[in-house]
PDB file of C-alpha atoms and ligand atoms in Angstrom:
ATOM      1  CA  UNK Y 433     104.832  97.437  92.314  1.00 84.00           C
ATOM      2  CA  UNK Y 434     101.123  97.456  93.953  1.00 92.00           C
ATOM      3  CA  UNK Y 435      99.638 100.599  94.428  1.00 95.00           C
ATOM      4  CA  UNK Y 436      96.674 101.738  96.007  1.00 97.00           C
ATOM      5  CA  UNK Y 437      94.385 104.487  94.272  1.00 97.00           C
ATOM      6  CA  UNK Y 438      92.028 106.382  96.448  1.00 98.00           C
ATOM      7  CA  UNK Y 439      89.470 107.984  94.169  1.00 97.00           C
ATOM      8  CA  UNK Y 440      85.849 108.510  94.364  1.00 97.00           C
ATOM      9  CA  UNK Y 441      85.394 109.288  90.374  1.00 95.00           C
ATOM     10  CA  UNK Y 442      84.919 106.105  88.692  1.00 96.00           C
ATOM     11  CA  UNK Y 443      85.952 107.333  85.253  1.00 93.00           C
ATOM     12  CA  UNK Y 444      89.387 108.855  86.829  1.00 92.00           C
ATOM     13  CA  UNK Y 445      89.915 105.820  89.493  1.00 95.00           C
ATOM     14  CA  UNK Y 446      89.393 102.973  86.184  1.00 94.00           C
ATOM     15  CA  UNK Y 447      91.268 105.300  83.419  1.00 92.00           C
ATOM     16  CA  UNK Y 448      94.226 105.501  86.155  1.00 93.00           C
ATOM     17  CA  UNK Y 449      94.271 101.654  86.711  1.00 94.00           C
ATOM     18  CA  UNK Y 450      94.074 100.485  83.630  1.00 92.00           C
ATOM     19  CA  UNK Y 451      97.100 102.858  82.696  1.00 90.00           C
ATOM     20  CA  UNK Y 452      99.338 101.432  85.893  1.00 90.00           C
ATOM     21  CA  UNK Y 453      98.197  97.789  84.764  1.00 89.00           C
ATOM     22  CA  UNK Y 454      99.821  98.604  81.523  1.00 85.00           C
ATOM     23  CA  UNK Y 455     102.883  99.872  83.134  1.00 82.00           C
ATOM     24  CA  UNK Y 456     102.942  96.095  85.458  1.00 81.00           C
ATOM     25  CA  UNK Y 457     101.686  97.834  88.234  1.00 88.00           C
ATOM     26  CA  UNK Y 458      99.094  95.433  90.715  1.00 91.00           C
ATOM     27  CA  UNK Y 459      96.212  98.117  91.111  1.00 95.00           C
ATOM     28  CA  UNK Y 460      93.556  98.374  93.734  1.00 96.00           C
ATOM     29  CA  UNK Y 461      90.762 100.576  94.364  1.00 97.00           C
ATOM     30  CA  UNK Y 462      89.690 102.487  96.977  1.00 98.00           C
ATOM     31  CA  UNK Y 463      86.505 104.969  96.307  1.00 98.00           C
ATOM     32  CA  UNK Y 464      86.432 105.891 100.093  1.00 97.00           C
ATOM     33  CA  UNK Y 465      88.633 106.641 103.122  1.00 97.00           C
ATOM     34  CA  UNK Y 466      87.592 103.905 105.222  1.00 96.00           C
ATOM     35  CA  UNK Y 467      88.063 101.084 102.391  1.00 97.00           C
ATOM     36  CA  UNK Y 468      91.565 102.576 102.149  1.00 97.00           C
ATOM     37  CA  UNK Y 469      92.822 102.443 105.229  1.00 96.00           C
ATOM     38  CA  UNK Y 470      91.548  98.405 105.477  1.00 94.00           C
ATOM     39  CA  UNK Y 471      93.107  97.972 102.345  1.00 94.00           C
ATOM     40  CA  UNK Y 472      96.084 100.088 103.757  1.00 95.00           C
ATOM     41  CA  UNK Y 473      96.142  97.816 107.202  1.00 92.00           C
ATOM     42  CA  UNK Y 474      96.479  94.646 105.881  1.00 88.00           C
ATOM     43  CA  UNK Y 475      98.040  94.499 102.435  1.00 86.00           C
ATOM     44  CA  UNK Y 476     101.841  95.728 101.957  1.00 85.00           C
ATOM     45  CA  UNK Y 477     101.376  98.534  98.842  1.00 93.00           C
ATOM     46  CA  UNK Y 478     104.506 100.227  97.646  1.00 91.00           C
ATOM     47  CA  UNK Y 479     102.576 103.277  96.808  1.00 95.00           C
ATOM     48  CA  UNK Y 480      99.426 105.439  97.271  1.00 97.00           C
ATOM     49  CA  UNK Y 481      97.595 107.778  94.567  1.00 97.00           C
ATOM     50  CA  UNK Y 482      95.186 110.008  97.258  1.00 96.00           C
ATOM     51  CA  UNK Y 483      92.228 111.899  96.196  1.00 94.00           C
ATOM     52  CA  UNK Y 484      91.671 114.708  98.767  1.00 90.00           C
ATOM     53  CA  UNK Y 485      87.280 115.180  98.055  1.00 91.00           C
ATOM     54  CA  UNK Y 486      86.223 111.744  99.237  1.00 95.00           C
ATOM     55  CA  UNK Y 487      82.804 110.712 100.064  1.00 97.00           C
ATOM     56  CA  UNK Y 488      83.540 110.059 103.691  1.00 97.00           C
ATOM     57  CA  UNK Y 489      85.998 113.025 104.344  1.00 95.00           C
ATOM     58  CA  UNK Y 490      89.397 114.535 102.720  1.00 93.00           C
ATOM     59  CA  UNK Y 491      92.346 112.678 101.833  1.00 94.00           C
ATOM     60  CA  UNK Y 492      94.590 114.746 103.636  1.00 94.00           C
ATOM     61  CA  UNK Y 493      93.134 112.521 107.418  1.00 95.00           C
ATOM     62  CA  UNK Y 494      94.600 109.455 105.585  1.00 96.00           C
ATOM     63  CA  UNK Y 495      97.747 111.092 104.754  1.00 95.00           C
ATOM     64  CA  UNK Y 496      97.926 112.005 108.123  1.00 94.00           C
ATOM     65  CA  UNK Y 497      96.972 108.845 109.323  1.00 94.00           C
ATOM     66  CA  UNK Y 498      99.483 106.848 107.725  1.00 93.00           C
ATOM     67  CA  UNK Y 499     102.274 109.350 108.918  1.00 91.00           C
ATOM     68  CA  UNK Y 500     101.218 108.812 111.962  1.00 88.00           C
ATOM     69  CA  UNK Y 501     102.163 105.551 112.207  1.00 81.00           C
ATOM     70  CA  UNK Y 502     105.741 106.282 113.225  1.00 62.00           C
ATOM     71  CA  UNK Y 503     105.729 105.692 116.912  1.00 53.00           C
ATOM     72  CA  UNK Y 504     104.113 102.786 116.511  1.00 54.00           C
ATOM     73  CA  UNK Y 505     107.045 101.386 114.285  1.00 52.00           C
ATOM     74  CA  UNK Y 506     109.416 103.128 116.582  1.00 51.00           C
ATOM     75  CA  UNK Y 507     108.386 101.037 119.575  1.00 53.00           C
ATOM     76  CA  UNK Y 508     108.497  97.611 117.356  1.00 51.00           C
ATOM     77  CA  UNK Y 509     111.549  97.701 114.808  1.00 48.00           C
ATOM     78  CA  UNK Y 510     110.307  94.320 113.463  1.00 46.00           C
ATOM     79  CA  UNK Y 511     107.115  95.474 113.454  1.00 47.00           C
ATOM     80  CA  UNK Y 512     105.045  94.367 110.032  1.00 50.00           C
ATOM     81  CA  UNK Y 513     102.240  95.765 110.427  1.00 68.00           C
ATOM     82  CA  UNK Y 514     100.804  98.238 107.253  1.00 81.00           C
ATOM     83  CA  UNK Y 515     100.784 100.781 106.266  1.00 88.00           C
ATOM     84  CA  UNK Y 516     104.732 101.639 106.594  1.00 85.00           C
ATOM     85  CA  UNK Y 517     104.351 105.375 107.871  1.00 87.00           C
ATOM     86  CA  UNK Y 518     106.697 106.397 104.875  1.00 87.00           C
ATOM     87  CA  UNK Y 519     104.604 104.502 102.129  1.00 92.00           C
ATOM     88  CA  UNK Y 520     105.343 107.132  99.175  1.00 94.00           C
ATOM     89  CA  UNK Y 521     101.800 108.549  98.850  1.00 96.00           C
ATOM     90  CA  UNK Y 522     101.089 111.051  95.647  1.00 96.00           C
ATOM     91  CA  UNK Y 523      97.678 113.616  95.779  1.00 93.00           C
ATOM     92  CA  UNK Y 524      95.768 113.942  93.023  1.00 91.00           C
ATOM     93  CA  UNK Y 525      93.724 116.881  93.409  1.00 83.00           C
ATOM     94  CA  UNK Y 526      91.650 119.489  91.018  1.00 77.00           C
ATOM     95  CA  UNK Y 527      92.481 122.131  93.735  1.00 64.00           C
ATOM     96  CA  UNK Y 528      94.804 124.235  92.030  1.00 66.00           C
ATOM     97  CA  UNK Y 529      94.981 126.634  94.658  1.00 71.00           C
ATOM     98  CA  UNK Y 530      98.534 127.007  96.343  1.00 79.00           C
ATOM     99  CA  UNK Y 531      97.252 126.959  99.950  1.00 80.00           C
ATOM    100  CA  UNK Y 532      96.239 123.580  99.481  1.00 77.00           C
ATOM    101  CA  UNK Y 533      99.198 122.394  97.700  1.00 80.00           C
ATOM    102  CA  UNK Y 534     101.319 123.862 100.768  1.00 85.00           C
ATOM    103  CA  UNK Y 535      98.337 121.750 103.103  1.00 84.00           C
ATOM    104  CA  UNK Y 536      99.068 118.716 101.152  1.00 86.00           C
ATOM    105  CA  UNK Y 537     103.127 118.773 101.332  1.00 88.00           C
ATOM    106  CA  UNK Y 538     103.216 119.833 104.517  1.00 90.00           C
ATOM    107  CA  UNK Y 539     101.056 117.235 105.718  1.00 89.00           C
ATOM    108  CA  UNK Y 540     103.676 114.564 104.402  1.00 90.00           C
ATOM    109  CA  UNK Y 541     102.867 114.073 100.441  1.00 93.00           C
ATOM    110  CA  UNK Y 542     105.579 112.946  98.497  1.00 92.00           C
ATOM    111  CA  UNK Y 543     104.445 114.861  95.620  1.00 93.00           C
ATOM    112  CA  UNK Y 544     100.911 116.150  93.994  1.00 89.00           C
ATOM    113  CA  UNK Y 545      99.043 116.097  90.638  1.00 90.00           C
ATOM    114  CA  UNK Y 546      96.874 118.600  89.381  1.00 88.00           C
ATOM    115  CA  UNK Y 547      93.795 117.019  87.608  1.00 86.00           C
ATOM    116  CA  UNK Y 548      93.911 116.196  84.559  1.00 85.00           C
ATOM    117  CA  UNK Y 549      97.798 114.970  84.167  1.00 88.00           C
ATOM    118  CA  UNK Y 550      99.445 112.621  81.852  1.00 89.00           C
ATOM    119  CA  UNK Y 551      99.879 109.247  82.872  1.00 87.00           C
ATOM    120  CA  UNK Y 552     103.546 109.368  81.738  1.00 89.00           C
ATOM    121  CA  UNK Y 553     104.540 111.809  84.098  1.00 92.00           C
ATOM    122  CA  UNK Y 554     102.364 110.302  86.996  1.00 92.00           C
ATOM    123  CA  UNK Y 555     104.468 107.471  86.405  1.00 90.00           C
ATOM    124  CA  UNK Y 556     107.492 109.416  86.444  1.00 92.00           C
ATOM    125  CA  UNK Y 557     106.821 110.746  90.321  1.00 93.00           C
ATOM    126  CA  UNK Y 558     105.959 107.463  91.050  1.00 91.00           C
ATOM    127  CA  UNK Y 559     109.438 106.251  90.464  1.00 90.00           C
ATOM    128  CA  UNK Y 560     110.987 109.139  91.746  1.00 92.00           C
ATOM    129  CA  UNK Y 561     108.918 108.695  94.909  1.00 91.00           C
ATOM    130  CA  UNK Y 562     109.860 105.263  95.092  1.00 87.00           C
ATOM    131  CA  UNK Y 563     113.724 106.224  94.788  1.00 88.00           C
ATOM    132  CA  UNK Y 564     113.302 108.775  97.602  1.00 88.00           C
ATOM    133  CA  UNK Y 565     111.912 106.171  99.691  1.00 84.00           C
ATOM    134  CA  UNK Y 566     114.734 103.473  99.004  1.00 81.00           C
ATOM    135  CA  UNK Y 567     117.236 106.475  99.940  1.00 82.00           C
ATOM    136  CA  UNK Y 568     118.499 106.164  96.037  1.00 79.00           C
ATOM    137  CA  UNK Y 569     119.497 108.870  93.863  1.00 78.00           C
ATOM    138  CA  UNK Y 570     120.342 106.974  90.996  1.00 82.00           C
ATOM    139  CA  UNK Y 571     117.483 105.772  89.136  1.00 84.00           C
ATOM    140  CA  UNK Y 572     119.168 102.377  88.051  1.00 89.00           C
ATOM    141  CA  UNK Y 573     118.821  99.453  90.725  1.00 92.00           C
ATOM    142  CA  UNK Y 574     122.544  98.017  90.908  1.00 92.00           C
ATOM    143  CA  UNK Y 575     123.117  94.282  92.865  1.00 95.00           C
ATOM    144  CA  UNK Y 576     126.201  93.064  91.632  1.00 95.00           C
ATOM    145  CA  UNK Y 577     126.601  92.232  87.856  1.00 96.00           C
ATOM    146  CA  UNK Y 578     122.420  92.861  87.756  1.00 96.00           C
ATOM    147  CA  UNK Y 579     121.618  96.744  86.792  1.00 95.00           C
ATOM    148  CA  UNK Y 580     117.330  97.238  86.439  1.00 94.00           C
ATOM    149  CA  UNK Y 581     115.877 100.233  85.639  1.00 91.00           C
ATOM    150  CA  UNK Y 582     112.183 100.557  86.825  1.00 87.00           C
ATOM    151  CA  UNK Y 583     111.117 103.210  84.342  1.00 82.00           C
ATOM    152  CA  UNK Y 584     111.809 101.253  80.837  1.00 84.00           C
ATOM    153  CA  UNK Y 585     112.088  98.258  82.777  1.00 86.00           C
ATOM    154  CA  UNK Y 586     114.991  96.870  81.413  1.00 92.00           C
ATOM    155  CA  UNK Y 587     117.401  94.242  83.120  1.00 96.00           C
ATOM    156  CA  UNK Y 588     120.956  93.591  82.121  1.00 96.00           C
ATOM    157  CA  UNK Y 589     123.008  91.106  83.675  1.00 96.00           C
ATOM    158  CA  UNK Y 590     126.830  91.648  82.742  1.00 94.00           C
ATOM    159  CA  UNK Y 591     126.144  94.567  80.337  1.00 93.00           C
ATOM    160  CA  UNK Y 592     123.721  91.888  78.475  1.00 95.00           C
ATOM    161  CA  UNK Y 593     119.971  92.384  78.441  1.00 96.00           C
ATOM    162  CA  UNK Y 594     117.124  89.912  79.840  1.00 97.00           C
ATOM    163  CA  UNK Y 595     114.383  90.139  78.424  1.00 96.00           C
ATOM    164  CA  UNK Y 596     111.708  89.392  81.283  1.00 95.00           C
ATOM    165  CA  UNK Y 597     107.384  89.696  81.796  1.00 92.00           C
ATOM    166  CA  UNK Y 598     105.956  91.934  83.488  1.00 89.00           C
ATOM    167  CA  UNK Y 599     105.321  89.976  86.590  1.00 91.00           C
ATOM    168  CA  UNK Y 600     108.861  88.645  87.230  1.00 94.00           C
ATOM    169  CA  UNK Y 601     109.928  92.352  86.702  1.00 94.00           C
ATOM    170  CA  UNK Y 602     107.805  93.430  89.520  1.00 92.00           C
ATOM    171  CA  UNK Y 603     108.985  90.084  91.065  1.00 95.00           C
ATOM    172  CA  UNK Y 604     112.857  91.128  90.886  1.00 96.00           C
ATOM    173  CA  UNK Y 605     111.883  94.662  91.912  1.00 93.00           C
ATOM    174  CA  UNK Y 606     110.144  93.690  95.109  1.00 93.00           C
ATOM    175  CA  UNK Y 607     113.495  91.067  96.006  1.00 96.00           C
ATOM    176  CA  UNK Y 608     115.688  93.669  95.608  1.00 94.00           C
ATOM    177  CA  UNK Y 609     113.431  97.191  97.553  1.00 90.00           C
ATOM    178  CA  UNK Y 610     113.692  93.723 100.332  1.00 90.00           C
ATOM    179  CA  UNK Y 611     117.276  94.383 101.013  1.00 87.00           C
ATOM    180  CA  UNK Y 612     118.187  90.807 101.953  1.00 91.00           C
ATOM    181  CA  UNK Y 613     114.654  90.096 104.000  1.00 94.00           C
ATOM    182  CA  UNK Y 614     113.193  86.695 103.354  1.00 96.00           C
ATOM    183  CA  UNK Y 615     109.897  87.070 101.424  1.00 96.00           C
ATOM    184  CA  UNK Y 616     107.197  84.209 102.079  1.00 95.00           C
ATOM    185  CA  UNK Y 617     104.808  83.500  99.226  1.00 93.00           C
ATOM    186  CA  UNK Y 618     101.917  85.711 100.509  1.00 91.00           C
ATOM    187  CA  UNK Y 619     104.019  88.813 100.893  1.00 92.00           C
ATOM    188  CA  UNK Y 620     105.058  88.249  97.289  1.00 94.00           C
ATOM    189  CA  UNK Y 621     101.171  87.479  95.536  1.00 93.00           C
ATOM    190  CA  UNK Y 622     100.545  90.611  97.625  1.00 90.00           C
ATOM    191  CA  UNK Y 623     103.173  92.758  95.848  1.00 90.00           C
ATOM    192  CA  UNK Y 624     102.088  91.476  92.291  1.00 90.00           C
ATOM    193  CA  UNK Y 625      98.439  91.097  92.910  1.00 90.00           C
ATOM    194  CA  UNK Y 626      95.649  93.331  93.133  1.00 86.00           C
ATOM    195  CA  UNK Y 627      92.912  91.911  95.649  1.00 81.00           C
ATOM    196  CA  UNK Y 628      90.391  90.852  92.957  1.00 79.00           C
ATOM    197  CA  UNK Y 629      92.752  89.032  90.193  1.00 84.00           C
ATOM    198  CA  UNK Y 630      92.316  85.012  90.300  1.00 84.00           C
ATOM    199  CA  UNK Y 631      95.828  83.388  90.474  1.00 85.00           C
ATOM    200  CA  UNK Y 632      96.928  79.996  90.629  1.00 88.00           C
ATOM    201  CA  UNK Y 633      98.390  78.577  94.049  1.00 88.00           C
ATOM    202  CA  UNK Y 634     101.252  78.001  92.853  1.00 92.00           C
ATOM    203  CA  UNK Y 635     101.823  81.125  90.431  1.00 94.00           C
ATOM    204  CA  UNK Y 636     104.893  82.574  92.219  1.00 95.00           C
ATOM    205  CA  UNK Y 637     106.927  79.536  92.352  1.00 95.00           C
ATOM    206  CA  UNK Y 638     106.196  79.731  88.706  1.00 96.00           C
ATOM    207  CA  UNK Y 639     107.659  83.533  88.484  1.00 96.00           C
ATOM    208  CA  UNK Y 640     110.876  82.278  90.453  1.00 97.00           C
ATOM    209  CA  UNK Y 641     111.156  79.553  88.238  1.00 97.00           C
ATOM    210  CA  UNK Y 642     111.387  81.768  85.196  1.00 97.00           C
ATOM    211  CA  UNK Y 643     113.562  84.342  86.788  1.00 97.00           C
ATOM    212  CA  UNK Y 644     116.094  81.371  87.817  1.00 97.00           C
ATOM    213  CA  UNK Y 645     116.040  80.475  84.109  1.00 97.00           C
ATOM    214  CA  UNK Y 646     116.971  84.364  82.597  1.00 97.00           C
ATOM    215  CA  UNK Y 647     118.887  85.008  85.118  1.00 97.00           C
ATOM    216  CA  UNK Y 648     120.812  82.046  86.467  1.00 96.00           C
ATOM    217  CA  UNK Y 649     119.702  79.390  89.198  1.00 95.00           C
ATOM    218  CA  UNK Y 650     121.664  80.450  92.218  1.00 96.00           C
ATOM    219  CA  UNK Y 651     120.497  84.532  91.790  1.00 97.00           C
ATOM    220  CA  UNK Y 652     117.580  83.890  94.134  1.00 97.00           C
ATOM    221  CA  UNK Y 653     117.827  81.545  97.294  1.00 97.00           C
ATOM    222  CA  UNK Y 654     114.862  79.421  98.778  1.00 96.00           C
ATOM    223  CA  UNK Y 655     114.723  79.272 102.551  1.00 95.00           C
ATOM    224  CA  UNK Y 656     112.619  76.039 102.985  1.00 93.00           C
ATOM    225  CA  UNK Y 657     109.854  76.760 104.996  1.00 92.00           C
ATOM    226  CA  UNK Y 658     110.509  80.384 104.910  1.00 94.00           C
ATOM    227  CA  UNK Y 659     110.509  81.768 101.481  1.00 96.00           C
ATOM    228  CA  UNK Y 660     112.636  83.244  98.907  1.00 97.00           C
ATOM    229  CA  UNK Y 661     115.676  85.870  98.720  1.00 97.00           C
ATOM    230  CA  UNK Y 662     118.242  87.425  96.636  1.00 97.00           C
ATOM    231  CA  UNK Y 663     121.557  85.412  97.023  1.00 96.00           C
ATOM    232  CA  UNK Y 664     123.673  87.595  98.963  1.00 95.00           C
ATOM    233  CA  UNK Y 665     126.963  86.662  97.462  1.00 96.00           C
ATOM    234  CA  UNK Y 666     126.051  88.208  94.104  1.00 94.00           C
ATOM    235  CA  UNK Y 667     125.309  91.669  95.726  1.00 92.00           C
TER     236      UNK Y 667
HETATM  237 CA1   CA I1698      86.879 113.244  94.545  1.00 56.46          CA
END
């Protein structure tokens, strides 16, 4: 899962990342509006942790922003351009007051944090977000005999558990929120890397490699050319 965090306090905005790195998030950092909507228009991030006092204005203009984006992905169905207007996006604010809570909801949060929270349950309305984006209720991932749940992220295949890293978890995670859509190599480093981590070129290939291994060859396809998929016919 890559997430974006939009926070102007460096102490907050580093404590925060180093916690979701922990958790096998990919973490970027945004300490103003402006850097996160570039960051926002051109890399695919499964969620958003918005700050609403930013140097350059309040969060709630990005929020807005990003919702926004609806008619333009009405009028292209296969559009891919980011952000997705319904990119789960969290507020973290120290503005306890209700009105602004209300503000924030209203203007198409998924949830809020009051400053300061506990990491654990940040996490926890992450993944909640994250169901309520995929349309789930449950919060176990089912495809077939394959069962993962993001929030211990365990994997069991026939009742059995694999035991996998944290990067081919995020790997299997981001094959299955695709929902049968081949993935080509860049979409994938994007969903496991943050912009400034080094990786080798041919790092994923070494990810799928490893999943094929746990999990069995034919669980992920390769479209030549293309790039990579769950197999259908184990859904
Ligand atoms: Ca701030």
């Amino acid at each position: 899962m890559r997430v974006l965090i939009v926070e102007d306090d460096p102490d907050i905005a580093s404590g925060l990342a180093v916690a979701l790195k922990q958790e096998g998030c990919a973490v970027d950092l945004a300490p103003h509006l402006s850097q996160a909507w570039s960051a926002l228009s051109v890399e695919p991030f499964d969620a958003v942790l918005l700050d609403l006092g930013l140097p350059d204005g309040d969060g709630l203009a990005l929020l807005r922003r990003v919702r926004q984006q609806t008619t333009r992905h009405a009028h292209n169905a296969h559009s891919s351009t980011y952000p997705h207007p319904n990119t789960p996006i969290l507020i973290m604010t120290a503005r306890d007051a209700v009105p602004d809570r209300i503000s924030g909801l209203d203007t198409g949060a998924d949830d809020y944090l009051v400053k300061p929270f506990d990491v654990q349950e940040l996490m926890a309305r992450l993944r909640a977000a994250l169901r309520r984006a995929a349309g789930r209720a449950s919060p176990l991932i089912e495809y077939g005999a394959l069962s993962v749940d993001p929030a211990t992220h365990s994997v069991t295949l026939q009742g059995q558990p694999v035991a996998l890293g944290a990067r081919e978890f995020s790997l299997l995670l981001t094959l299955l929120h695709a929902k049968g859509q081949v993935l080509d190599r860049s979409r994938l480093e994007a969903a496991l890397y943050g912009f400034n981590e080094s990786l080798d070129s041919n790092a994923i290939e070494v990810h799928i490699h490893h999943l094929r291994r746990k999990l069995g060859p034919d669980w992920i396809r390769t479209i030549r050319g293309v790039g990579y998929v769950l197999n259908p016919d184990k859904a």
